CSV table of C-alpha atoms and ligand atoms in Angstrom, one decimal:
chain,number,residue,atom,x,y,z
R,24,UNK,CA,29.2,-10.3,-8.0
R,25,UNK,CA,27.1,-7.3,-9.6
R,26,UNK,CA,25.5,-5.2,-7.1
R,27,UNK,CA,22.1,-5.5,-6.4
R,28,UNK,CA,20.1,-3.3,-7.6
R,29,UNK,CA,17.9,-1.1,-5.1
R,30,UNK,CA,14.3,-1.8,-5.1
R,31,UNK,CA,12.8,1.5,-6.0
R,32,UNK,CA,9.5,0.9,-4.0
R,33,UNK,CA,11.9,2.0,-1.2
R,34,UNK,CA,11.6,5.3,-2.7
R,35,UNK,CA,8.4,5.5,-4.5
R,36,UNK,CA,5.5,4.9,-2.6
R,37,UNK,CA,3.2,6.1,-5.4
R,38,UNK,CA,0.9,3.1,-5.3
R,39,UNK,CA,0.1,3.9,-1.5
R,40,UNK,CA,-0.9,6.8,-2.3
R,41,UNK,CA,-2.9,6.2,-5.1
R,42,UNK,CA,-5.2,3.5,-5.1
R,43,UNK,CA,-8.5,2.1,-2.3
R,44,UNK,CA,-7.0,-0.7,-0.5
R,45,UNK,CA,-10.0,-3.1,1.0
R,46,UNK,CA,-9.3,-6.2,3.0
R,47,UNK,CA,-11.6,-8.7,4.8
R,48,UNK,CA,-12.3,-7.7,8.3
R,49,UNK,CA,-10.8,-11.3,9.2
R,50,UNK,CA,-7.2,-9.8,8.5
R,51,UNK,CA,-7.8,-7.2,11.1
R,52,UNK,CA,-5.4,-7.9,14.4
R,53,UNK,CA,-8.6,-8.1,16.6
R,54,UNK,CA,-10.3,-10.3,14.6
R,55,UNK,CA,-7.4,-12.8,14.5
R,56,UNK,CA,-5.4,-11.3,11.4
R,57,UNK,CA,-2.6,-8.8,11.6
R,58,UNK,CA,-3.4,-5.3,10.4
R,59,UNK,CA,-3.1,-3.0,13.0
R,60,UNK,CA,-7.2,-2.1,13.4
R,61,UNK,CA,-6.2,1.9,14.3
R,62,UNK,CA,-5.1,2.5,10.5
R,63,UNK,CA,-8.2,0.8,9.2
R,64,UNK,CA,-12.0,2.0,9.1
R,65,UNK,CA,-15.0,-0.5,8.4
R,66,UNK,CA,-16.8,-0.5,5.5
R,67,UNK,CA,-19.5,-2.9,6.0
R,68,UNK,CA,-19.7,-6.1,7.6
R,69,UNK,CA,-17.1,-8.0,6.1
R,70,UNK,CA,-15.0,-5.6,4.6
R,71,UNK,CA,-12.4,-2.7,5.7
R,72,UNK,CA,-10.3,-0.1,4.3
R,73,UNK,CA,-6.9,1.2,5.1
R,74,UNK,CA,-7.6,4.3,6.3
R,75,UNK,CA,-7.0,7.4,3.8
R,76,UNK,CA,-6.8,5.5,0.6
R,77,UNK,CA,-10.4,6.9,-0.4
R,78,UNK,CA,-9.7,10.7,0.3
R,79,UNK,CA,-9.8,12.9,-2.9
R,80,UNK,CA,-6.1,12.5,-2.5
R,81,UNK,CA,-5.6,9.0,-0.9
R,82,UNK,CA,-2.5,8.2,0.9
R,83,UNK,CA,-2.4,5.1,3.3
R,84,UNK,CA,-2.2,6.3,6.5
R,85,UNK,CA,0.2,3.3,7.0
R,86,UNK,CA,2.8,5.3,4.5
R,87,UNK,CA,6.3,6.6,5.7
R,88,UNK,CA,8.0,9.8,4.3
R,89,UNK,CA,7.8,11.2,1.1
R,90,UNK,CA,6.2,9.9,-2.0
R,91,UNK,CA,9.0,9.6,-4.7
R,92,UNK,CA,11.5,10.4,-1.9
R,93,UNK,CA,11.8,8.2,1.0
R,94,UNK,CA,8.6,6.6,1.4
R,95,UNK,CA,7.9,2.8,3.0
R,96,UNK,CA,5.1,1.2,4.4
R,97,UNK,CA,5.0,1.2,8.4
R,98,UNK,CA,3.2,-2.0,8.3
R,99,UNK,CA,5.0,-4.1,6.0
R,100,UNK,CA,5.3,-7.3,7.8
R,101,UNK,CA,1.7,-6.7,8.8
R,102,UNK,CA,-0.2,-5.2,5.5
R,103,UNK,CA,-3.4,-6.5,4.1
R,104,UNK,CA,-3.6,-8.9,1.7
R,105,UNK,CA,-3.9,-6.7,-1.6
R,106,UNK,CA,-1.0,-4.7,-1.0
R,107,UNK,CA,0.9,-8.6,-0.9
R,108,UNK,CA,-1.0,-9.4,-4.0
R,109,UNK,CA,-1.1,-6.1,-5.8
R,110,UNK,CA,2.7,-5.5,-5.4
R,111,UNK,CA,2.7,-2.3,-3.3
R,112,UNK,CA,5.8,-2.0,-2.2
R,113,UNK,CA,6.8,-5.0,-3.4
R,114,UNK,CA,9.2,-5.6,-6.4
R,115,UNK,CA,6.6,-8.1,-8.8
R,116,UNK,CA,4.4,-4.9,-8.9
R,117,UNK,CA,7.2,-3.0,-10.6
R,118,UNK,CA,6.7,-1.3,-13.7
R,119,UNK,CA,3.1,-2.8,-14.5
R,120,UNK,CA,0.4,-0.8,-15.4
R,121,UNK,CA,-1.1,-0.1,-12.1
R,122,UNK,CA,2.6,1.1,-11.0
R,123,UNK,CA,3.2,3.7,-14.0
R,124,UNK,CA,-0.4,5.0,-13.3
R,125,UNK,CA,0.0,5.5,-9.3
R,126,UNK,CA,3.7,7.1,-10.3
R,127,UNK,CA,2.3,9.3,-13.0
R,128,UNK,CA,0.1,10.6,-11.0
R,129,UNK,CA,2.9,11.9,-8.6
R,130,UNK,CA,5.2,13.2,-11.7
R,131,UNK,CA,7.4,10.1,-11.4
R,132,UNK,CA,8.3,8.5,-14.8
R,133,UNK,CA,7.2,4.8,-15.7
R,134,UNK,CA,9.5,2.2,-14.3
B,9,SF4,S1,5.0,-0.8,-7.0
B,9,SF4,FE1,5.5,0.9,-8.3
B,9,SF4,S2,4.2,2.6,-7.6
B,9,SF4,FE2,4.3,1.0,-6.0
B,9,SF4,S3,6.0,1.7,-4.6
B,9,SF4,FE3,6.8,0.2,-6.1
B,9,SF4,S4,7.6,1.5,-7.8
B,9,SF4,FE4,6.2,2.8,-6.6
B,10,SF4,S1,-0.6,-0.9,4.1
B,10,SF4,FE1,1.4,-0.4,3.5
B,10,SF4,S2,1.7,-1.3,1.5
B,10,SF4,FE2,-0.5,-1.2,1.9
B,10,SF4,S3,-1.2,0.8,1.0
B,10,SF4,FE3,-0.7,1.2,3.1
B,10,SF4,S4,1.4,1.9,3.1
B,10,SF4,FE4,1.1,0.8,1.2
């Protein structure tokens, strides 16, 4: 069997530290949901924002390591609904257009 091949989100981490991530409040853990409420900040009544992805240079403060190094997301099994439906640090987001612009903005080459 061919090896398979390593995700490279387990290195990259570009998109995390890119883009504003906003989520319903509903998907915070003490409002019933799972996102850990300490690494999110409110935004108005309905919606929140993982916190650091809207600093001048955003980086979730949910990300691990080094960006284009070793980076992961500390809350994977718990992140907010766009990061499941954007593809951050998942492998459908690979290579699309939001990917090669988070990684170009971190000198990483398009995927
Ligand atoms: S989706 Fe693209 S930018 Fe995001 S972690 Fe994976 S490779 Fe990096
Ligand atoms: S919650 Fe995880 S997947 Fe979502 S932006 Fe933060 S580090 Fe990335």
């Amino acid at each position: 069997m061919p090896p398979v091949p390593a995700n490279p989100c387990t290195r990259c981490g570009a998109c995390c530290a890119s883009f504003r991530v906003d989520f319903a409040r509903e998907e915070l853990e003490d409002e019933g949901g799972c996102v850990p409420a300490g690494l999110a900040v409110e935004i108005n009544e309905t919606l929140c924002r993982m916190r650091g992805t809207d600093h001048a240079a955003p980086r979730c403060a949910a990300l691990v390591g080094t960006v284009g190094v070793d980076a992961h997301c500390g809350i994977y099994e718990w992140r907010p609904s766009p990061c499941r439906e954007f593809g951050l640090r998942a492998p459908m987001g690979v290579g699309d257009d939001a990917c090669t612009r988070a990684r170009s903005r971190h000198g990483l080459p398009p995927l």
